[in-house]
Short mmCIF file of C-alpha atoms and ligand atoms in Angstrom, two decimals:
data_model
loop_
_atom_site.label_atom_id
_atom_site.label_comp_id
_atom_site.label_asym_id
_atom_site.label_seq_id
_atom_site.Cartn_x
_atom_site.Cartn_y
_atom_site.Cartn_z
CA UNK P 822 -18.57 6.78 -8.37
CA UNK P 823 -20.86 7.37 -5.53
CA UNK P 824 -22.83 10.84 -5.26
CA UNK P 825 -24.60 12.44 -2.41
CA UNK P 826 -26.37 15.41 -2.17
CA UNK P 827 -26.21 16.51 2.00
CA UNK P 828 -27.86 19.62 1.44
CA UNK P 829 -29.08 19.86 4.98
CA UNK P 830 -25.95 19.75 6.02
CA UNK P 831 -24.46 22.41 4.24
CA UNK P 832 -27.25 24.54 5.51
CA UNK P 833 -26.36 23.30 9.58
CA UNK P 834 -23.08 23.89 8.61
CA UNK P 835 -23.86 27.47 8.10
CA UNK P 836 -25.85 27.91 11.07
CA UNK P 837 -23.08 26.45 13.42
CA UNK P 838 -20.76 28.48 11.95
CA UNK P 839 -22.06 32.17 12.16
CA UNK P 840 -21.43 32.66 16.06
CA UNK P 841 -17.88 31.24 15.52
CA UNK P 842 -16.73 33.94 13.27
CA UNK P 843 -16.28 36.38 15.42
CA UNK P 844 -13.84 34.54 18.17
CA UNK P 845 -11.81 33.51 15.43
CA UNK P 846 -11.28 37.35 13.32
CA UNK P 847 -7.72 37.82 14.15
CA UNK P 848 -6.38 34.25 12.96
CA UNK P 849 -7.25 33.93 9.31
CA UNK P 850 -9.75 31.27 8.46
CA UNK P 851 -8.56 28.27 7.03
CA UNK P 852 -9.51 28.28 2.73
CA UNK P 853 -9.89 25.96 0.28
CA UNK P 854 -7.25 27.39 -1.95
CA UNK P 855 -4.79 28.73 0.35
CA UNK P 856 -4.85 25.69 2.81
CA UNK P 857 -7.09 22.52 2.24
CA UNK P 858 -6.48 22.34 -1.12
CA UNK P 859 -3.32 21.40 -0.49
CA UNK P 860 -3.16 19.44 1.98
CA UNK P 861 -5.87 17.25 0.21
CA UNK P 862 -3.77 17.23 -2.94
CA UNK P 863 -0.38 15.68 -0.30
CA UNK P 864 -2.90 13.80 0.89
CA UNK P 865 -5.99 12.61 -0.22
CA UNK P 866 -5.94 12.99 -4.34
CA UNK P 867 -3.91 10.09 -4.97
CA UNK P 868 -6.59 7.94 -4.02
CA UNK P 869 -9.66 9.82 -4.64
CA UNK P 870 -9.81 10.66 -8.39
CA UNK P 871 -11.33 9.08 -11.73
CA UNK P 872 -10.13 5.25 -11.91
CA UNK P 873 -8.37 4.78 -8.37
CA UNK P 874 -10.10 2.15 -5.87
CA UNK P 875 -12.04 5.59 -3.83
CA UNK P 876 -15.49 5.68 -4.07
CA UNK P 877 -15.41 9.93 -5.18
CA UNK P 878 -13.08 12.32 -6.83
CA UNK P 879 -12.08 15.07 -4.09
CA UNK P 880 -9.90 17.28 -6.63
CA UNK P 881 -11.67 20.81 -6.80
CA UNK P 882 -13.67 22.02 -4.46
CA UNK P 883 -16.81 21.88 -6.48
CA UNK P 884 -16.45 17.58 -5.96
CA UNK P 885 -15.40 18.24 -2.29
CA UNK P 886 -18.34 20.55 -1.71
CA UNK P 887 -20.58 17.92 -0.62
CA UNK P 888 -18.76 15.88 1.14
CA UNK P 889 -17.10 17.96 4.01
CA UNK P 890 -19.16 16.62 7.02
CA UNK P 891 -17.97 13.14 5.74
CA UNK P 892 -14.32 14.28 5.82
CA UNK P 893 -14.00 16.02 8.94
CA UNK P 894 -14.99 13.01 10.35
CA UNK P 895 -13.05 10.98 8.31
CA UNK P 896 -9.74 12.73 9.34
CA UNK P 897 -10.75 13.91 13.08
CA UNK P 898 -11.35 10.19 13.61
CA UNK P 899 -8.06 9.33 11.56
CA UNK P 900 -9.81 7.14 9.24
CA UNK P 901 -8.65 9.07 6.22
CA UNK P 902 -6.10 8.76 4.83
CA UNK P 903 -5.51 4.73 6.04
CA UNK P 904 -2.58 4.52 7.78
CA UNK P 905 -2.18 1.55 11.10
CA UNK P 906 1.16 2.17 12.10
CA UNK P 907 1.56 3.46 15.88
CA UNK P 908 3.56 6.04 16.32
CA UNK P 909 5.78 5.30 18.75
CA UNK P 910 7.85 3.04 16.10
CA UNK P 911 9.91 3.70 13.24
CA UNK P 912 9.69 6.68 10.96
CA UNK P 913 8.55 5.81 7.21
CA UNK P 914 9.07 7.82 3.80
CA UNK P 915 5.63 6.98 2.56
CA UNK P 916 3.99 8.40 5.83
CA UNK P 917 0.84 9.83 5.10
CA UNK P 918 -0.83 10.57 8.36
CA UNK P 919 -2.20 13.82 8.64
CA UNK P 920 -0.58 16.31 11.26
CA UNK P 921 -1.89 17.31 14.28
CA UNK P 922 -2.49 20.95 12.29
CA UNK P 923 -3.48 19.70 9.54
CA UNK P 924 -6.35 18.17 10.83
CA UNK P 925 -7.39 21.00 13.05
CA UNK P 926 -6.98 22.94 9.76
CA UNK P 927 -9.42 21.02 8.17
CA UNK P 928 -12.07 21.18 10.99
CA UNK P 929 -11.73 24.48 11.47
CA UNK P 930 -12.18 25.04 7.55
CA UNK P 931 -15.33 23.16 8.18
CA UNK P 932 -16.83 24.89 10.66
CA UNK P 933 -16.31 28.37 9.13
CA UNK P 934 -18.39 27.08 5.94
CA UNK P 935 -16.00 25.42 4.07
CA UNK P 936 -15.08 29.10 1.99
CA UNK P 937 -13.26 28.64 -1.28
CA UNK P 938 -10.66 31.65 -0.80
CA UNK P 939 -8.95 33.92 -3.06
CA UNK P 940 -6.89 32.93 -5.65
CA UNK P 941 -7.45 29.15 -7.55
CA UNK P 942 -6.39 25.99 -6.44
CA UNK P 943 -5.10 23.92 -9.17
CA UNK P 944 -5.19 20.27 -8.96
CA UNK P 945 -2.38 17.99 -9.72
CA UNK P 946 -2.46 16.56 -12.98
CA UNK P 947 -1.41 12.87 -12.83
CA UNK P 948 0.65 11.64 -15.62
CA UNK P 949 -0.26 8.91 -17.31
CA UNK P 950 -3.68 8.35 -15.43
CA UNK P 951 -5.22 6.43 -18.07
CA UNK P 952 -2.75 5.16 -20.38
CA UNK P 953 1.08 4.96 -19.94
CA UNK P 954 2.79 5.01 -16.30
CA UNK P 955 3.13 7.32 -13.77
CA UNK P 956 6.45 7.06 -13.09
CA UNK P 957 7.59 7.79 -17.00
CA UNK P 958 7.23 11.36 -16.11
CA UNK P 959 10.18 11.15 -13.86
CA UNK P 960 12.26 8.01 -15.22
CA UNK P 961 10.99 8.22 -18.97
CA UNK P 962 9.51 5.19 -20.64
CA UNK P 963 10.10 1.87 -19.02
CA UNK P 964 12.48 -0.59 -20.14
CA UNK P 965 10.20 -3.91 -20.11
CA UNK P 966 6.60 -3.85 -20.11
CA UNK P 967 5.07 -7.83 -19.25
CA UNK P 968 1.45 -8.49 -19.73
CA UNK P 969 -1.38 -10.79 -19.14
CA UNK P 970 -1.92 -13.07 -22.00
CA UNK P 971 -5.15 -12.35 -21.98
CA UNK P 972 -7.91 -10.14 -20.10
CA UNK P 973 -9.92 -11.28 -16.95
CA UNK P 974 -13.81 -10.60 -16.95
CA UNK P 975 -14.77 -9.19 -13.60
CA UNK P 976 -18.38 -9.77 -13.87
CA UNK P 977 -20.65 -6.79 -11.71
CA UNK P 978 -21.59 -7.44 -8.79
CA UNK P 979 -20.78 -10.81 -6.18
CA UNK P 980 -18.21 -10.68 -3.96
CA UNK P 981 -13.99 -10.74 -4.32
CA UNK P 982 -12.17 -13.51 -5.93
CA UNK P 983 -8.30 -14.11 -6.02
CA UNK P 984 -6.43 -14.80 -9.37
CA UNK P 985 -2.98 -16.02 -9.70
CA UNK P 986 -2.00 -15.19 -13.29
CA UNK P 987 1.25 -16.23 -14.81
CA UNK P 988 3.60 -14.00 -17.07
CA UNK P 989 6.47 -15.12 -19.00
CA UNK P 990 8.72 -12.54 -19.33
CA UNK P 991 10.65 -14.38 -22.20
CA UNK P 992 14.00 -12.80 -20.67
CA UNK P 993 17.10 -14.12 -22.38
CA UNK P 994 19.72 -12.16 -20.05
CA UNK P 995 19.56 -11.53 -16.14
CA UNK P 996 18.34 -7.85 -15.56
CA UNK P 997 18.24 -5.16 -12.34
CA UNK P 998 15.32 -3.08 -11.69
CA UNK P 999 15.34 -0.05 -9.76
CA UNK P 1000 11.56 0.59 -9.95
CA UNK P 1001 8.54 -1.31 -11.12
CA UNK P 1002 4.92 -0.09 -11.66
CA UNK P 1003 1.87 -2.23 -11.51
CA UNK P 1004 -1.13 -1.36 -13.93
CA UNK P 1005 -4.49 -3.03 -13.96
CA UNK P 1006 -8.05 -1.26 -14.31
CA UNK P 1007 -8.13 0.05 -10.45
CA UNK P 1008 -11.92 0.10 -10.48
CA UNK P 1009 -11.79 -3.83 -9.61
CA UNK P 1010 -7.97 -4.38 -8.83
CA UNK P 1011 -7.93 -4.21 -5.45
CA UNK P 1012 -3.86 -5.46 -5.18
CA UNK P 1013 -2.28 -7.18 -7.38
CA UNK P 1014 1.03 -8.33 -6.19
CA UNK P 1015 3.89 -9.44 -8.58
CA UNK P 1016 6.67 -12.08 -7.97
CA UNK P 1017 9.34 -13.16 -9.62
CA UNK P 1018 9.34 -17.30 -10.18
CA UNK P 1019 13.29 -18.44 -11.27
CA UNK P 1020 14.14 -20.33 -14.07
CA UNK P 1021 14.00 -23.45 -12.27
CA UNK P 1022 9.99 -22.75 -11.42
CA UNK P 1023 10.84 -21.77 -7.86
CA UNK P 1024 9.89 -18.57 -5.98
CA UNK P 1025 12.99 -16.75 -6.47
CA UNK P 1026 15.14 -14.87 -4.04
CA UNK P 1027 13.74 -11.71 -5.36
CA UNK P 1028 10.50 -12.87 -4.06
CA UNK P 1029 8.17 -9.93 -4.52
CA UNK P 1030 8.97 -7.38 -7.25
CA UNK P 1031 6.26 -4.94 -7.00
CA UNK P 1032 2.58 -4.29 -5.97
CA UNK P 1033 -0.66 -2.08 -6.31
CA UNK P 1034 -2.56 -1.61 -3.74
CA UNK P 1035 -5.64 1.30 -3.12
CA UNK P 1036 -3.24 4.58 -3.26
CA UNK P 1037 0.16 2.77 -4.33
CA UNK P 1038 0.63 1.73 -7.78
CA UNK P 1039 4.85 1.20 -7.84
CA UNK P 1040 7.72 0.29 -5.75
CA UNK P 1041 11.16 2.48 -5.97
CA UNK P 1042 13.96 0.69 -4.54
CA UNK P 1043 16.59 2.78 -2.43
CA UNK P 1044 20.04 3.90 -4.98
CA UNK P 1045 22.34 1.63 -5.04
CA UNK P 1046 20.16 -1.61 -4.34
CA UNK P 1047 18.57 -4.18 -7.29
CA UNK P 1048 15.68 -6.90 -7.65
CA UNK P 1049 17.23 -9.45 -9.77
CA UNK P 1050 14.78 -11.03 -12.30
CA UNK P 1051 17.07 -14.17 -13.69
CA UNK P 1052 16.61 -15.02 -17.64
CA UNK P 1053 14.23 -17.59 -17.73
CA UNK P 1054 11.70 -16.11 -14.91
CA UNK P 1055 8.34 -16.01 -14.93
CA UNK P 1056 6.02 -13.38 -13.49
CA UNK P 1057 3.27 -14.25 -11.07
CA UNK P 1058 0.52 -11.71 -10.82
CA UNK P 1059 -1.71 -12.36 -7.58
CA UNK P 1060 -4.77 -10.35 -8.44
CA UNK P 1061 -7.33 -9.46 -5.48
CA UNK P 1062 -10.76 -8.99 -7.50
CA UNK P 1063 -13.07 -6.56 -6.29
CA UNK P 1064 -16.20 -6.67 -8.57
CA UNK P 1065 -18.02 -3.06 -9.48
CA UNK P 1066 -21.13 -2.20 -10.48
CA UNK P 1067 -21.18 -2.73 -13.90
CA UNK P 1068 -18.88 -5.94 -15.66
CA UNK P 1069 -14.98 -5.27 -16.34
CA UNK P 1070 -12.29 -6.66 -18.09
CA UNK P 1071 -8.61 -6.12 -16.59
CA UNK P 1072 -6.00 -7.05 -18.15
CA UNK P 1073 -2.87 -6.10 -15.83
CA UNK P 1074 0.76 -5.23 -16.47
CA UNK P 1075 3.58 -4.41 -15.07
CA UNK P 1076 6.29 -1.96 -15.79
CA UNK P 1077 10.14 -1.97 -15.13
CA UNK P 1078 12.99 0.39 -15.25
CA UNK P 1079 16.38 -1.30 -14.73
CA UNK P 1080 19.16 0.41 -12.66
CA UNK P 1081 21.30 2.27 -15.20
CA UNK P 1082 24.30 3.42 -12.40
CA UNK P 1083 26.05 0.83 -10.23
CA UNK P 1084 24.61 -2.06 -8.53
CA UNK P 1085 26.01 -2.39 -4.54
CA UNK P 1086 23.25 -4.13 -2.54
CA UNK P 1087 20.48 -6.74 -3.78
CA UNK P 1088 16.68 -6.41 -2.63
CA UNK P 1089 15.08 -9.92 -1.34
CA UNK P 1090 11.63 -9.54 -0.18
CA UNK P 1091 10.55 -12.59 2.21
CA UNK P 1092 7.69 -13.41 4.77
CA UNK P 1093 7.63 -14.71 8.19
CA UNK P 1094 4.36 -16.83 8.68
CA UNK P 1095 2.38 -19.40 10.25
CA UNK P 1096 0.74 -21.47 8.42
CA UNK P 1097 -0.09 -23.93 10.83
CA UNK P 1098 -2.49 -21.62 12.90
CA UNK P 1099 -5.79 -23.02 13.99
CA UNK P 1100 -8.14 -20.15 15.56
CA UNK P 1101 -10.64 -22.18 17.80
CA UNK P 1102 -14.12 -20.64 17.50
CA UNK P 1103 -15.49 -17.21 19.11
CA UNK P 1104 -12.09 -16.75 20.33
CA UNK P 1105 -10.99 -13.07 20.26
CA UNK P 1106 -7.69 -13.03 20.84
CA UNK P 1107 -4.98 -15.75 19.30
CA UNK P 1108 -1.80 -15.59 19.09
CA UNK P 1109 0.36 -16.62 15.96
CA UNK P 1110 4.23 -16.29 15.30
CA UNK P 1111 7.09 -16.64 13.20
CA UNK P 1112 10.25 -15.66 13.27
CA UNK P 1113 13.21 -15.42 10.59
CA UNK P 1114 16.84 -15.17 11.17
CA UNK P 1115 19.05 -13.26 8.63
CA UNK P 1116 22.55 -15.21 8.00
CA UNK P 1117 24.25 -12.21 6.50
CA UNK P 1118 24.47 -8.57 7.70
CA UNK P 1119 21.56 -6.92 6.14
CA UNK P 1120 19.18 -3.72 5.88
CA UNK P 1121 15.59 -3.89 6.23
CA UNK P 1122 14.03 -1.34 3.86
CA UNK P 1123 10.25 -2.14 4.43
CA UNK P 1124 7.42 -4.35 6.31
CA UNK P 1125 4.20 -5.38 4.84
CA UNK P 1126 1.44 -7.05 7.30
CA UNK P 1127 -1.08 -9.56 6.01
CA UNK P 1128 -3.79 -10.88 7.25
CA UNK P 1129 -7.50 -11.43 6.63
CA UNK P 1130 -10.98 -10.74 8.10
CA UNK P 1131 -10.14 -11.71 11.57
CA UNK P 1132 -6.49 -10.82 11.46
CA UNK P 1133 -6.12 -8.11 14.22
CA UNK P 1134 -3.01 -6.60 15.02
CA UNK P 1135 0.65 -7.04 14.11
CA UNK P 1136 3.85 -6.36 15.40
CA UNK P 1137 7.98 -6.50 14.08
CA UNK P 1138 10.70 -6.54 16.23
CA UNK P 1139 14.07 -7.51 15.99
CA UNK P 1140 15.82 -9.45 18.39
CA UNK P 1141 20.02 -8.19 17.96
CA UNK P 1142 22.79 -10.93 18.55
CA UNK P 1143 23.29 -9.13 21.80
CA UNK P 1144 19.68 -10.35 23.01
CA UNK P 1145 18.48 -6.07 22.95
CA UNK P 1146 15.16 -6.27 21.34
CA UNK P 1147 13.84 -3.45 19.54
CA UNK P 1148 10.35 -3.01 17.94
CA UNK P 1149 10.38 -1.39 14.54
CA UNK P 1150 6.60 -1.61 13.40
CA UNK P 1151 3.61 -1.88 15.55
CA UNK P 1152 -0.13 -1.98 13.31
CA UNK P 1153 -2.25 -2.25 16.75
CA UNK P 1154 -5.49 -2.05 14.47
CA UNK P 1155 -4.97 -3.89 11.18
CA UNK P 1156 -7.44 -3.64 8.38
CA UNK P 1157 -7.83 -6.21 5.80
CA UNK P 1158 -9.09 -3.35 3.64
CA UNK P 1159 -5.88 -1.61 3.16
CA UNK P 1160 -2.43 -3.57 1.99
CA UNK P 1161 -0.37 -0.77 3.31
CA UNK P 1162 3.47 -1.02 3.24
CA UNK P 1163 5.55 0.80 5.70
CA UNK P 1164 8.52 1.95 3.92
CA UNK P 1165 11.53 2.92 6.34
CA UNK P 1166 12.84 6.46 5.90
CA UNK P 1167 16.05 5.06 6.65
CA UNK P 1168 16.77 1.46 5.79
CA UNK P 1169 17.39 -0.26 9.66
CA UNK P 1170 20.67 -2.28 9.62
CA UNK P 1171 20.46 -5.90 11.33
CA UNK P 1172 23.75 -7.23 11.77
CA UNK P 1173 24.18 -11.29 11.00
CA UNK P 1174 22.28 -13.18 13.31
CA UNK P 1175 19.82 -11.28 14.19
CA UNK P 1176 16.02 -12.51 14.79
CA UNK P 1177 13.39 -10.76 13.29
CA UNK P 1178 9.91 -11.67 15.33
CA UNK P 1179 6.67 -11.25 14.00
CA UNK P 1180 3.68 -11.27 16.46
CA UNK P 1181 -0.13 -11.10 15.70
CA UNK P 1182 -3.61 -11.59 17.24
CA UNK P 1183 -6.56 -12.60 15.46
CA UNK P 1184 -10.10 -11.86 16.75
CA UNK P 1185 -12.91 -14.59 15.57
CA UNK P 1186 -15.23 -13.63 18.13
CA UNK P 1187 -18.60 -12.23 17.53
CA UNK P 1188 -17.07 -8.67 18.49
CA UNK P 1189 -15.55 -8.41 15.33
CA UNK P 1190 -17.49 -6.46 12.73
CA UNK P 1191 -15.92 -8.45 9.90
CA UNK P 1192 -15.59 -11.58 11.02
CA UNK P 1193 -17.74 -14.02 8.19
CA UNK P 1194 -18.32 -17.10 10.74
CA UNK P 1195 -16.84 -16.83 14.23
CA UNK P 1196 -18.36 -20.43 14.95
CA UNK P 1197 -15.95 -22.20 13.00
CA UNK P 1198 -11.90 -22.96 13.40
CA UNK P 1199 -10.45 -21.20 11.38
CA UNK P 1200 -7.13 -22.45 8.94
CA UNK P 1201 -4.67 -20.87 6.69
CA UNK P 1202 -6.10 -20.73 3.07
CA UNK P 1203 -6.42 -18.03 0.30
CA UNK P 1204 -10.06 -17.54 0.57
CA UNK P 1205 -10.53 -14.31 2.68
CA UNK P 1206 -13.23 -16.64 5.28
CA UNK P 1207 -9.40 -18.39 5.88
CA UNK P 1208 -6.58 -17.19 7.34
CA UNK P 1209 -3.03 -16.05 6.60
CA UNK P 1210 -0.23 -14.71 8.89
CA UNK P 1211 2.26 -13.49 7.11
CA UNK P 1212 4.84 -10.80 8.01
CA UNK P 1213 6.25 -9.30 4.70
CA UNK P 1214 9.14 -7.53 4.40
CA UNK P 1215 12.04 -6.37 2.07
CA UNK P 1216 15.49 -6.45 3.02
CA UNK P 1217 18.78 -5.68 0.86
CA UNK P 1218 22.38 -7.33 1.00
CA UNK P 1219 25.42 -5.76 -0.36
CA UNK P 1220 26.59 -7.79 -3.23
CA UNK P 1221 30.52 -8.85 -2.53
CA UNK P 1222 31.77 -7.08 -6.06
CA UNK P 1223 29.51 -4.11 -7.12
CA UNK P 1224 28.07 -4.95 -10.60
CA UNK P 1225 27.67 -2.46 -13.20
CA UNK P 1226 25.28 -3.02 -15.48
CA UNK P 1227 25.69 -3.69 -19.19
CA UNK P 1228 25.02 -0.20 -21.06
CA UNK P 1229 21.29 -0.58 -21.28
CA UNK P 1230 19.73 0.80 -24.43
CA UNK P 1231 15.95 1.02 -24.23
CA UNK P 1232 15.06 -2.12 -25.36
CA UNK P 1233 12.04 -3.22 -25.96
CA UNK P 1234 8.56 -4.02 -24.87
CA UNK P 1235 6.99 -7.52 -24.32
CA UNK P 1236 3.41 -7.19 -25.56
CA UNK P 1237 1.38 -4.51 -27.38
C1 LIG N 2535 -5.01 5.04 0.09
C2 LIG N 2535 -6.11 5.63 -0.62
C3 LIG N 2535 -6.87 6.73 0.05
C4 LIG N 2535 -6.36 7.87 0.61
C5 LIG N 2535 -4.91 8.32 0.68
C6 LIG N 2535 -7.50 8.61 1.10
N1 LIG N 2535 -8.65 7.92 0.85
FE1 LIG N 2535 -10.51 8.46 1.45
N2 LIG N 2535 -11.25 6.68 0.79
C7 LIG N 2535 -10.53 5.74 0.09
C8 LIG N 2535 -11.40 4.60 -0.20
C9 LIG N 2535 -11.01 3.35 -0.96
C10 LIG N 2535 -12.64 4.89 0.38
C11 LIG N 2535 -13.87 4.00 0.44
C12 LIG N 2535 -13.77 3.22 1.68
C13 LIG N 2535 -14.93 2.33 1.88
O1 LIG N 2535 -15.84 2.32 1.09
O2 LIG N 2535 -14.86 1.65 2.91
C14 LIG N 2535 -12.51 6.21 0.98
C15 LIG N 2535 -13.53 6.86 1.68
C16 LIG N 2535 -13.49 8.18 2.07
C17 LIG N 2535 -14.59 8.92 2.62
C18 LIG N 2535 -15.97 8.36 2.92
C19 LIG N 2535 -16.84 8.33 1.74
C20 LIG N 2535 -18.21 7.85 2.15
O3 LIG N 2535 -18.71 6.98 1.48
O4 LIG N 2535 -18.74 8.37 3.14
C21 LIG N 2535 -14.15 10.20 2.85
C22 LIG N 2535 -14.95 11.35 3.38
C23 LIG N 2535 -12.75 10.23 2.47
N3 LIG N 2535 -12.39 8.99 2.00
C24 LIG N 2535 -11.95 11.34 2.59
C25 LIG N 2535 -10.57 11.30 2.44
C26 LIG N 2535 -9.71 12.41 2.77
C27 LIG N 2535 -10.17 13.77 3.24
C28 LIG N 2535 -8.43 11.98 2.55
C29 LIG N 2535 -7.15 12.74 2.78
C30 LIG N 2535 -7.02 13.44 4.01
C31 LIG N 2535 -8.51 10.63 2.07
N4 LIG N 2535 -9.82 10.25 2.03
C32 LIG N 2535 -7.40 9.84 1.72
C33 LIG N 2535 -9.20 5.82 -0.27
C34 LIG N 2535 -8.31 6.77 0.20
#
């Protein structure tokens, strides 16, 4: 955990502030208790607390103290929290932009010397922080629990590796999950993302079952809809390293609560992508796409862009059997940094036939802070100095029976 100590600013801070106070006497000023506390603990606290990926706890006011300059910035310049989705498109249940208020909230709590308020502000307590899962508090304990074989030393220091671990999950009968959690020590996990491998050694249907990434630890899949994980499947945990400052072991798991009521629609998660790009050098603005056609009617519940260092922006749109295109994500300034899905509110029906186009830009000019070698073409590959185009998302199907599941009794656990 970082710590700073902007002392001098606190004291500007109070010197701006004084002539303020009077304009502002008949709206009450913004507190840390009555307003900011809150909207940090909607907003922020997820991410910034002991363990999580964020450099500094922000839960009481005595940790957020010091670093109020930093945040008004942060959220006037709608850095914090991370969130790439334009506007214009599609309306998402995970959503975590500020509001318009909120942010002037914020600033305005700022300005006025960040003052605690009456009252207390209690933080949320999260369940199952360090040991157990956060979603047992709302689902009780989970049904499976599968486990690296053994623990991966992330040595301090260097820079981020990928590991692709395997997981047997020793399954002797097919089962449905309605929600899966992904653990792993989050000081160097920067996302892990878990797929289901079939029986037969091939990426299943299912595709991906669940991920962490910085702020999201589990997936929730809408009532009514299943991942199937066949008898016989294997686990495949793709681990993004990101070494600390002192060595780590992780040894990851992952979590899964099967769907106790009846089972309508089934959950596929695919990509679109292009793995035969070629970005020539210093050029700033290529163009790669792919494009996937669903052969049943379908719902899309959720889009995932990935890129790497150079990717730049990304955009879905459907194409409708009609030929009436609609866009229903636009990420006009992707960040490598940040995994985020976009999560519809509403799943978005796409009747058989439809084409779902996926269109992105990649910038490996010298204009691009994070480009590692703009003099060089650059290929698809899982190093992050290569490239990948892929267009994630998560679709379900309604099954042509319902299926009701056997009576599930909590099983058991595989591993300790
Ligand atoms: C999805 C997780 C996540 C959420 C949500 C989030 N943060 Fe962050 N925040 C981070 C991470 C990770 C970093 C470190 C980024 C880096 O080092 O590039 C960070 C960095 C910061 C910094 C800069 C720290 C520095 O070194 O100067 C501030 C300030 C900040 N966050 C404030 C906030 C505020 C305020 C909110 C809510 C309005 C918020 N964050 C929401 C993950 C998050």
């Amino acid at each position: 955990m970082r710590s700073s100590l902007p002392v001098g600013i606190a004291l500007i801070v109070t010197v701006l502030v004084l002539p303020t106070m009077g304009a502002a006497q008949d709206a009450p000023m913004p507190t840390w208790t009555a307003d900011v506390g809150p909207i940090m603990r909607e907003k922020c606290m997820n991410c910034h607390r002991a363990g999580q990926i964020a450099p500094m706890s922000l839960l009481t006011y005595e940790e957020v103290r010091p670093w109020v300059r930093s945040i008004v910035l942060m959220v006037e310049n709608r850095i914090m929290p991370p969130w790439h989705a334009d506007p214009r498109y599609g309306s998402f249940g995970n959503d975590r932009r500020l509001s318009d208020d909120q942010i002037l909230a914020i600033g305005e709590w700022v300005e006025a010397g960040a003052p605690r308020g009456e009252g207390e502000f209690v933080p949320p307590v999260f369940a199952g922080a360090t040991d157990g899962f956060l979603l047992t508090g709302e689902l009780g304990p989970p049904d499976y629990v599968f486990k690296v074989d053994h623990g991966t030393l992330v040595p301090s220091g260097g820079s981020d590796f990928n590991s692709e671990i395997m997981v047997d999950t020793d399954l002797e009968q097919d089962i449905w999950v309605q929600a899966a959690e992904v653990r792993g020590n989050f000081n160097v996990v920067h996302h892990n993302v878990v797929s289901v491998i079939g029986p037969d050694g091939v990426h299943a249907r299912t595709g991906r079952l669940a991920s962490a990434v910085p702020g999201k630890q589990w997936d929730r899949f809408p009532v009514g809809s299943g991942k199937l994980i066949e008898a016989g499947s294997t686990l495949s945990f793709g681990l993004h390293y990101h070494p600390s400052n002192e060595p780590v072991v992780d040894t990851s798991s992952v979590a899964v609560w099967l769907v106790r009521d009846e089972i309508t629609h089934e959950l596929h998660s695919s990509v679109v992508a292009d793995a035969d790009l070629k970005i020539p050098p210093f050029e700033s603005n290529y163009e790669s796409r792919g494009e996937f056609v669903f052969e049943t009617d379908a719902e899309i519940t959720l889009f995932k862009p990935h890129m790497h260092y150079r990717g730049k922006d990304m955009l879905f749109r459907v194409v409708y059997p009609n030929g009436t295109k609609r866009t229903l994500l636009s990420v006009p300034n992707y960040d490598m940094n940040w995994q985020i899905s976009y999560e519809f509110a509403q799943p978005v029906p796409v009747p058989m036939g439809t084409r779902l186009e996926v269109i992105s830009h990649f910038d490996n000019s010298t204009g691009n802070p994070w480009n590692p070698n703009p003099s060089v073409a650059v290929l698809w590959g899982q190093d992050s100095r290569d490239e990948m185009m892929e267009g994630w998302f998560d679709y379900h199907v309604e099954l042509e029976e319902p299926i009701v599941p056997d009576r599930v009794e909590q099983v058991w656990s595989v591993g300790p």
